[in-house]
Amino acid sequence: MAKPQVRYVCQSCGSIQSKWMGQCPDCQGWNTLEQEASQAATPFANKHNLRGGGRRIELASLSSEIEPAPRRPTGMTEFDRVLGGGLVPGCAVLIGGDPGIGKSTILLQAAARIADNGGSVVYISGEEAVDQVRLRADRLGVAQSPVQLGAGTAVRDILTTLESQPAPTLLVIDSIQTLYSDQLEAAPGTVSQVRAASHELIRYAKTSGASLVLVGHVTKDGQIAGPRVLEHMVDTVLYFEGERSHAFRILRAVKNRFGGTDEIGVFEMQEKGLAEVTNPSALFLTDRDRPVAGSVVFAGVEGTRPVLVEMQALVVRVPSGATPRRAVVGWDSSRLSMVLAVLEARCGLAFSGHEVYLNVAGGLRIGEPAADMAVAAALVSALLDRPMPNDLVAYGEIALSGEIRPVSQSAARLKEAAKLGFTRAFVPPRGNSGREIATVEFPTLAALVDHLTDGL
Ligand code: TYD
Ligand code: MG
């Protein structure tokens, strides 16, 4: 028998090395390699080729006579929207997010909803004791829902339990990092364990038709532990995000084999659990009675839904010689550097002697380049210390040449702005002119800056 080999597995990206190193050569993470015994050599490893001796796989045509199994809505509209209409039988979903963001809460609420509507749900908690989960259920007012609750961390025990009864509609595992397979020596939470445990559970889901939801913890740098390993194995990856200091929570799909990846679900964390927010715009706009310099409303789109959010900029002069700070919350910091560079190079506005802070109100994260124009307007307004009118929205992408580029879904953006009482919009050229709202088209960023410096 071959003697078991020692290998070193990166706990961040899953790459395997034959010797220990301080830095992972693949993902460049420091101190991420950990020693693990490799899996026992299979009889195949000793054979020279794999031809012959296998089982024949039945090859079929692409068309199918079988109707696709219907989706199972959770009953939480915002959750279903992100899933692409509901859970697919046999699917594996991974929900990642910072500790304390509300993963267990949303899943317990969804589990209770499904159970109340006649589905069968098994909820396995590896982190909390049964009584702790019951306390949460009590707080959420779902203690009477027929959810089957269990505490356990051994995959073998979980599978034995599941196989002793009919497959549930939904199986929740909270969390995947607490599970261990006794076939491996590695500690729970290591890449090998996470991979082995997920593999077994996903196989159970695929063969039984149960929809599987795994909770995954996020590491300090914002990725699910063993990220690439897990994300490849599951059908759908969702992130639950939000600022702890705010009540808003966003559920976002980053991978979905059964739906789009651009939809978001918006929730508000309340005393009795997560409430769905069907009109997010009203939520992300702060009290706007008094115009403030540096604040501009961006007419954004998340998935198919328009969302208005306030971009806040603060520009502070620093003594000459000091390196000015740039800090961003809720937007891409390299995108901010780009907008600042274009303002400087194409419009003659100097920010180099100023600290610049940019904040997206309400704890939302914006990924759209369409926010460029609103950010630029907020920066100029902050630099000049001149408030923008508070009945104004803006959107448009800025090119390095200083041109303002059209963006998609302008009709939806304008319609939402009009609905919320805005009367003016700064838009890219050839944009839809809104019927309910007055639009001002700017072909270049310089034209926008001229307009702002001339007075409004
Ligand atoms: P939890 O679901 O335990 O987070 P996770 O599973 O992602 O670690 O949520 C914990 C936080 O949510 C905690 O700070 C308390 C808060 N919370 C409420 O505000 N209201 C509630 O009804 C519940 C259940 C939790
Ligand atoms: Mg939890």
Short mmCIF file of C-alpha atoms in Angstrom, two decimals, residues 88-440:
data_model
loop_
_atom_site.label_atom_id
_atom_site.label_comp_id
_atom_site.label_asym_id
_atom_site.label_seq_id
_atom_site.Cartn_x
_atom_site.Cartn_y
_atom_site.Cartn_z
CA VAL A 88 -35.65 24.34 -8.07
CA PRO A 89 -36.02 20.71 -6.89
CA GLY A 90 -32.59 19.14 -6.40
CA CYS A 91 -30.79 22.48 -6.56
CA ALA A 92 -27.96 23.50 -4.25
CA VAL A 93 -27.89 27.12 -3.09
CA LEU A 94 -25.09 28.74 -1.12
CA ILE A 95 -25.82 31.83 0.98
CA GLY A 96 -22.75 33.77 2.05
CA GLY A 97 -22.49 36.79 4.29
CA ASP A 98 -20.75 38.32 7.28
CA PRO A 99 -21.51 36.87 10.69
CA GLY A 100 -24.56 38.52 12.25
CA ILE A 101 -25.93 39.87 8.97
CA GLY A 102 -29.08 37.72 9.17
CA LYS A 103 -28.46 34.49 7.24
CA SER A 104 -29.97 32.25 9.90
CA THR A 105 -32.88 34.66 10.30
CA ILE A 106 -33.84 34.78 6.62
CA LEU A 107 -33.54 31.00 6.26
CA LEU A 108 -35.62 30.28 9.33
CA GLN A 109 -38.29 32.66 8.05
CA ALA A 110 -38.25 31.06 4.59
CA ALA A 111 -38.25 27.57 6.14
CA ALA A 112 -41.29 28.42 8.24
CA ARG A 113 -43.11 29.89 5.23
CA ILE A 114 -42.54 26.75 3.18
CA ALA A 115 -43.56 24.49 6.05
CA ASP A 116 -46.71 26.57 6.66
CA ASN A 117 -47.62 26.14 2.99
CA GLY A 118 -47.46 22.36 3.20
CA GLY A 119 -43.82 21.72 2.26
CA SER A 120 -41.58 19.62 4.46
CA VAL A 121 -38.46 21.31 5.79
CA VAL A 122 -35.44 19.96 7.63
CA TYR A 123 -33.27 22.60 9.29
CA ILE A 124 -29.91 21.37 10.57
CA SER A 125 -28.01 23.76 12.77
CA GLY A 126 -24.33 23.08 13.28
CA GLU A 127 -23.63 26.30 15.11
CA GLU A 128 -26.46 26.74 17.53
CA ALA A 129 -28.16 24.33 19.87
CA VAL A 130 -31.80 23.43 19.22
CA ASP A 131 -32.91 25.72 22.05
CA GLN A 132 -31.11 28.71 20.57
CA VAL A 133 -32.83 28.19 17.24
CA ARG A 134 -36.15 27.82 19.09
CA LEU A 135 -35.56 31.15 20.80
CA ARG A 136 -35.06 32.79 17.41
CA ALA A 137 -38.18 31.07 16.06
CA ASP A 138 -40.10 32.45 19.04
CA ARG A 139 -38.84 35.95 18.35
CA LEU A 140 -39.79 35.63 14.69
CA GLY A 141 -43.25 34.35 15.62
CA VAL A 142 -42.81 31.10 13.67
CA ALA A 143 -42.45 28.66 16.57
CA GLN A 144 -45.64 26.87 15.54
CA SER A 145 -44.49 26.12 11.99
CA PRO A 146 -43.94 22.40 11.31
CA VAL A 147 -40.20 22.72 10.58
CA GLN A 148 -38.12 19.67 11.56
CA LEU A 149 -35.19 21.03 13.51
CA GLY A 150 -31.98 19.22 14.33
CA ALA A 151 -28.54 20.06 15.68
CA GLY A 152 -25.59 18.16 14.29
CA THR A 153 -22.25 18.46 12.57
CA ALA A 154 -21.41 14.94 11.34
CA VAL A 155 -22.38 14.50 7.69
CA ARG A 156 -22.84 10.78 8.29
CA ASP A 157 -25.42 11.47 11.04
CA ILE A 158 -27.22 14.02 8.88
CA LEU A 159 -27.44 11.67 5.89
CA THR A 160 -28.54 8.75 8.07
CA THR A 161 -31.31 10.91 9.48
CA LEU A 162 -32.41 12.11 6.04
CA GLU A 163 -32.39 8.66 4.52
CA SER A 164 -34.62 7.28 7.27
CA GLN A 165 -37.53 9.44 6.10
CA PRO A 166 -39.03 10.84 2.87
CA ALA A 167 -36.91 13.57 1.28
CA PRO A 168 -37.89 17.06 2.44
CA THR A 169 -38.84 19.90 0.09
CA LEU A 170 -36.10 22.04 1.62
CA LEU A 171 -32.97 21.10 3.52
CA VAL A 172 -31.13 23.93 5.29
CA ILE A 173 -27.58 23.45 6.57
CA ASP A 174 -26.39 26.26 8.87
CA SER A 175 -23.42 26.35 8.30
CA ILE A 176 -21.29 24.30 5.92
CA GLN A 177 -18.10 25.24 7.79
CA THR A 178 -19.23 23.44 10.94
CA LEU A 179 -19.75 20.09 9.22
CA TYR A 180 -17.24 17.27 9.06
CA SER A 181 -16.95 14.03 7.20
CA ASP A 182 -15.33 11.20 9.17
CA GLN A 183 -13.64 10.02 5.97
CA LEU A 184 -11.14 12.84 6.29
CA GLU A 185 -8.75 13.74 9.06
CA ALA A 186 -8.83 17.47 8.42
CA ALA A 187 -10.56 19.79 10.89
CA PRO A 188 -14.06 21.17 10.19
CA GLY A 189 -13.93 24.40 8.20
CA THR A 190 -10.88 23.41 6.16
CA VAL A 191 -11.21 23.35 2.41
CA SER A 192 -11.10 19.54 2.24
CA GLN A 193 -13.84 19.17 4.82
CA VAL A 194 -16.04 21.85 3.30
CA ARG A 195 -15.60 20.23 -0.09
CA ALA A 196 -16.29 16.70 1.11
CA ALA A 197 -19.32 17.66 3.21
CA SER A 198 -20.82 19.79 0.43
CA HIS A 199 -20.22 17.06 -2.11
CA GLU A 200 -22.17 14.49 -0.10
CA LEU A 201 -25.05 16.85 0.64
CA ILE A 202 -25.30 18.03 -2.97
CA ARG A 203 -25.36 14.41 -4.11
CA TYR A 204 -28.19 13.76 -1.66
CA ALA A 205 -30.11 16.77 -3.03
CA LYS A 206 -29.64 15.73 -6.67
CA THR A 207 -30.78 12.17 -6.10
CA SER A 208 -33.64 12.91 -3.70
CA GLY A 209 -35.00 16.10 -5.29
CA ALA A 210 -34.73 18.09 -2.06
CA SER A 211 -33.69 21.73 -2.50
CA LEU A 212 -30.52 22.29 -0.50
CA VAL A 213 -29.52 25.62 1.04
CA LEU A 214 -26.04 25.88 2.56
CA VAL A 215 -24.96 28.79 4.74
CA GLY A 216 -21.35 29.84 4.16
CA HIS A 217 -19.25 32.12 6.31
CA VAL A 218 -17.34 34.91 4.75
CA THR A 219 -13.66 35.42 5.52
CA LYS A 220 -12.06 38.72 6.48
CA ASP A 221 -11.40 39.64 2.87
CA GLY A 222 -15.04 39.15 1.95
CA GLN A 223 -15.04 35.73 0.33
CA ILE A 224 -16.75 32.52 1.31
CA ALA A 225 -14.14 30.29 2.95
CA GLY A 226 -12.93 27.88 0.32
CA PRO A 227 -14.68 30.14 -2.17
CA ARG A 228 -13.76 28.77 -5.57
CA VAL A 229 -14.25 25.23 -4.39
CA LEU A 230 -17.78 25.83 -3.13
CA GLU A 231 -18.92 28.25 -5.79
CA HIS A 232 -18.17 25.70 -8.50
CA MET A 233 -20.06 22.95 -6.77
CA VAL A 234 -23.39 24.66 -6.20
CA ASP A 235 -25.99 25.88 -8.70
CA THR A 236 -26.65 29.24 -7.11
CA VAL A 237 -24.52 31.56 -4.99
CA LEU A 238 -26.23 34.34 -3.08
CA TYR A 239 -24.61 37.01 -0.92
CA PHE A 240 -26.46 38.60 1.95
CA GLU A 241 -24.94 42.01 2.53
CA GLY A 242 -25.49 45.28 4.31
CA GLU A 243 -23.88 47.59 6.81
CA ARG A 244 -24.30 46.36 10.37
CA SER A 245 -25.13 49.89 11.46
CA HIS A 246 -28.04 50.06 9.01
CA ALA A 247 -31.20 48.03 9.03
CA PHE A 248 -31.20 47.37 5.28
CA ARG A 249 -30.05 44.03 3.94
CA ILE A 250 -29.52 43.17 0.29
CA LEU A 251 -29.69 39.64 -1.06
CA ARG A 252 -27.75 39.41 -4.31
CA ALA A 253 -27.19 36.53 -6.74
CA VAL A 254 -23.60 36.25 -7.97
CA LYS A 255 -24.16 32.94 -9.78
CA ASN A 256 -27.42 31.33 -10.77
CA ARG A 257 -27.84 28.34 -13.06
CA PHE A 258 -31.60 28.79 -12.88
CA GLY A 259 -32.06 32.54 -13.26
CA GLY A 260 -30.43 35.94 -13.73
CA THR A 261 -27.68 37.28 -11.53
CA ASP A 262 -28.60 40.92 -11.54
CA GLU A 263 -31.66 40.91 -9.31
CA ILE A 264 -31.52 42.03 -5.72
CA GLY A 265 -33.87 41.41 -2.83
CA VAL A 266 -34.18 44.17 -0.26
CA PHE A 267 -35.02 43.53 3.39
CA GLU A 268 -35.12 45.52 6.57
CA MET A 269 -33.98 43.94 9.85
CA GLN A 270 -36.63 44.64 12.43
CA GLU A 271 -37.40 43.59 15.99
CA LYS A 272 -39.27 40.54 14.71
CA GLY A 273 -37.09 39.48 11.83
CA LEU A 274 -36.59 40.57 8.26
CA ALA A 275 -39.33 42.53 6.55
CA GLU A 276 -39.46 42.66 2.77
CA VAL A 277 -38.99 46.07 1.19
CA THR A 278 -40.96 46.33 -2.02
CA ASN A 279 -40.18 49.97 -2.73
CA PRO A 280 -36.46 50.36 -2.04
CA SER A 281 -36.10 53.88 -3.45
CA ALA A 282 -38.07 55.44 -0.64
CA LEU A 283 -35.70 53.73 1.78
CA PHE A 284 -32.36 54.81 0.37
CA LEU A 285 -33.28 58.46 0.08
CA THR A 286 -32.53 60.33 3.26
CA ASP A 287 -34.63 63.20 4.46
CA ARG A 288 -34.26 65.69 1.64
CA ASP A 289 -36.06 68.80 2.79
CA ARG A 290 -33.00 71.02 2.84
CA PRO A 291 -30.51 70.93 -0.06
CA VAL A 292 -26.98 70.03 1.06
CA ALA A 293 -23.77 70.58 -0.90
CA GLY A 294 -22.28 67.33 -2.16
CA SER A 295 -25.49 65.35 -2.29
CA VAL A 296 -26.94 64.12 -5.59
CA VAL A 297 -29.55 61.43 -6.22
CA PHE A 298 -28.51 58.70 -8.63
CA ALA A 299 -31.27 57.03 -10.65
CA GLY A 300 -29.95 53.48 -10.63
CA VAL A 301 -31.24 50.10 -11.74
CA GLU A 302 -30.69 46.86 -9.85
CA GLY A 303 -31.69 43.94 -12.03
CA THR A 304 -35.07 44.88 -13.44
CA ARG A 305 -35.88 47.32 -10.67
CA PRO A 306 -35.10 51.03 -10.63
CA VAL A 307 -33.63 52.21 -7.31
CA LEU A 308 -32.95 55.82 -6.42
CA VAL A 309 -30.08 56.39 -4.04
CA GLU A 310 -28.30 59.39 -2.67
CA MET A 311 -24.59 59.81 -3.41
CA GLN A 312 -22.88 61.97 -0.79
CA ALA A 313 -19.50 63.59 -1.33
CA LEU A 314 -17.37 65.58 1.07
CA VAL A 315 -14.31 67.51 -0.07
CA VAL A 316 -11.92 68.92 2.54
CA ARG A 317 -8.88 71.09 1.85
CA VAL A 318 -5.61 69.75 3.30
CA PRO A 319 -2.40 71.66 4.02
CA SER A 320 0.00 71.58 1.10
CA GLY A 321 2.44 68.69 1.23
CA ALA A 322 0.07 66.33 3.03
CA THR A 323 -1.17 63.31 1.09
CA PRO A 324 -4.93 63.70 0.73
CA ARG A 325 -7.11 60.77 1.69
CA ARG A 326 -9.74 59.22 -0.55
CA ALA A 327 -12.34 57.08 1.18
CA VAL A 328 -15.35 55.36 -0.37
CA VAL A 329 -18.27 53.48 1.16
CA GLY A 330 -20.62 51.63 -1.18
CA TRP A 331 -18.86 52.31 -4.47
CA ASP A 332 -15.71 51.20 -6.28
CA SER A 333 -12.71 53.23 -5.12
CA SER A 334 -10.86 52.90 -8.43
CA ARG A 335 -13.96 54.22 -10.17
CA LEU A 336 -13.84 57.27 -7.87
CA SER A 337 -10.16 57.83 -8.74
CA MET A 338 -11.12 57.68 -12.42
CA VAL A 339 -13.90 60.26 -12.08
CA LEU A 340 -11.54 62.53 -10.12
CA ALA A 341 -8.86 62.15 -12.79
CA VAL A 342 -11.30 63.02 -15.58
CA LEU A 343 -12.54 66.06 -13.63
CA GLU A 344 -8.95 67.17 -13.23
CA ALA A 345 -7.68 66.43 -16.76
CA ARG A 346 -10.72 67.38 -18.84
CA CYS A 347 -12.48 70.00 -16.74
CA GLY A 348 -9.60 71.75 -14.98
CA LEU A 349 -10.91 71.10 -11.47
CA ALA A 350 -8.15 70.33 -8.97
CA PHE A 351 -8.90 67.86 -6.20
CA SER A 352 -5.25 67.11 -5.49
CA GLY A 353 -5.10 69.44 -2.50
CA HIS A 354 -8.30 67.97 -1.02
CA GLU A 355 -9.39 64.93 0.88
CA VAL A 356 -12.35 63.27 -0.84
CA TYR A 357 -14.99 61.14 0.84
CA LEU A 358 -17.81 59.40 -0.99
CA ASN A 359 -20.69 57.58 0.64
CA VAL A 360 -23.71 55.79 -0.76
CA ALA A 361 -26.56 56.52 1.63
CA GLY A 362 -28.43 53.69 3.30
CA GLY A 363 -25.67 51.08 3.14
CA LEU A 364 -26.33 50.04 -0.45
CA ARG A 365 -23.44 48.95 -2.71
CA ILE A 366 -23.59 50.33 -6.22
CA GLY A 367 -21.81 48.49 -9.02
CA GLU A 368 -23.18 50.38 -12.02
CA PRO A 369 -20.86 52.70 -13.98
CA ALA A 370 -24.05 54.69 -14.66
CA ALA A 371 -23.48 56.28 -11.26
CA ASP A 372 -20.44 58.20 -12.64
CA MET A 373 -22.35 61.35 -13.52
CA ALA A 374 -24.15 61.55 -10.17
CA VAL A 375 -20.81 61.06 -8.39
CA ALA A 376 -19.15 63.74 -10.53
CA ALA A 377 -21.99 66.17 -9.85
CA ALA A 378 -21.78 65.44 -6.11
CA LEU A 379 -18.00 66.02 -6.14
CA VAL A 380 -18.30 69.32 -8.01
CA SER A 381 -21.11 70.46 -5.74
CA ALA A 382 -18.99 69.60 -2.68
CA LEU A 383 -15.88 71.30 -4.08
CA LEU A 384 -17.81 74.50 -4.85
CA ASP A 385 -19.76 74.17 -1.60
CA ARG A 386 -22.88 74.80 -3.61
CA PRO A 387 -25.96 72.62 -2.99
CA MET A 388 -27.71 71.02 -5.92
CA PRO A 389 -31.48 71.45 -6.19
CA ASN A 390 -33.20 68.64 -4.33
CA ASP A 391 -35.65 67.83 -7.11
CA LEU A 392 -32.85 66.53 -9.34
CA VAL A 393 -31.58 63.06 -10.29
CA ALA A 394 -28.58 62.13 -12.49
CA TYR A 395 -27.19 59.12 -14.32
CA GLY A 396 -24.65 58.46 -17.09
CA GLU A 397 -21.34 56.74 -17.59
CA ILE A 398 -18.17 58.82 -17.95
CA ALA A 399 -15.48 57.81 -20.46
CA LEU A 400 -11.81 58.66 -19.97
CA SER A 401 -12.15 61.13 -22.86
CA GLY A 402 -14.61 63.08 -20.73
CA GLU A 403 -17.60 62.08 -22.86
CA ILE A 404 -20.80 61.03 -21.17
CA ARG A 405 -22.09 57.72 -22.46
CA PRO A 406 -25.71 56.58 -22.64
CA VAL A 407 -26.74 53.80 -20.27
CA SER A 408 -29.45 51.17 -20.42
CA GLN A 409 -33.00 51.41 -19.08
CA SER A 410 -33.22 55.20 -19.02
CA ALA A 411 -37.01 55.12 -19.35
CA ALA A 412 -37.31 53.04 -16.18
CA ARG A 413 -34.92 55.37 -14.32
CA LEU A 414 -36.85 58.49 -15.31
CA LYS A 415 -40.20 56.93 -14.53
CA GLU A 416 -39.08 55.99 -11.00
CA ALA A 417 -37.68 59.50 -10.43
CA ALA A 418 -40.94 61.08 -11.56
CA LYS A 419 -42.90 58.70 -9.35
CA LEU A 420 -40.95 59.85 -6.30
CA GLY A 421 -41.55 63.53 -7.02
CA PHE A 422 -38.32 64.53 -8.80
CA THR A 423 -38.81 67.03 -11.61
CA ARG A 424 -35.40 67.31 -13.32
CA ALA A 425 -32.82 64.82 -14.58
CA PHE A 426 -29.22 65.21 -15.79
CA VAL A 427 -28.84 62.58 -18.50
CA PRO A 428 -26.41 61.45 -21.22
CA PRO A 429 -27.01 62.59 -24.83
CA ARG A 430 -29.64 60.74 -26.87
CA GLY A 431 -31.29 59.56 -23.69
CA ASN A 432 -35.04 59.07 -23.55
CA SER A 433 -36.64 62.37 -22.89
CA GLY A 434 -39.04 61.74 -20.09
CA ARG A 435 -42.62 62.84 -20.40
CA GLU A 436 -43.17 63.41 -16.70
CA ILE A 437 -39.74 64.88 -15.98
CA ALA A 438 -37.55 67.56 -17.58
CA THR A 439 -34.25 66.18 -18.88
CA VAL A 440 -31.00 68.09 -19.46
#
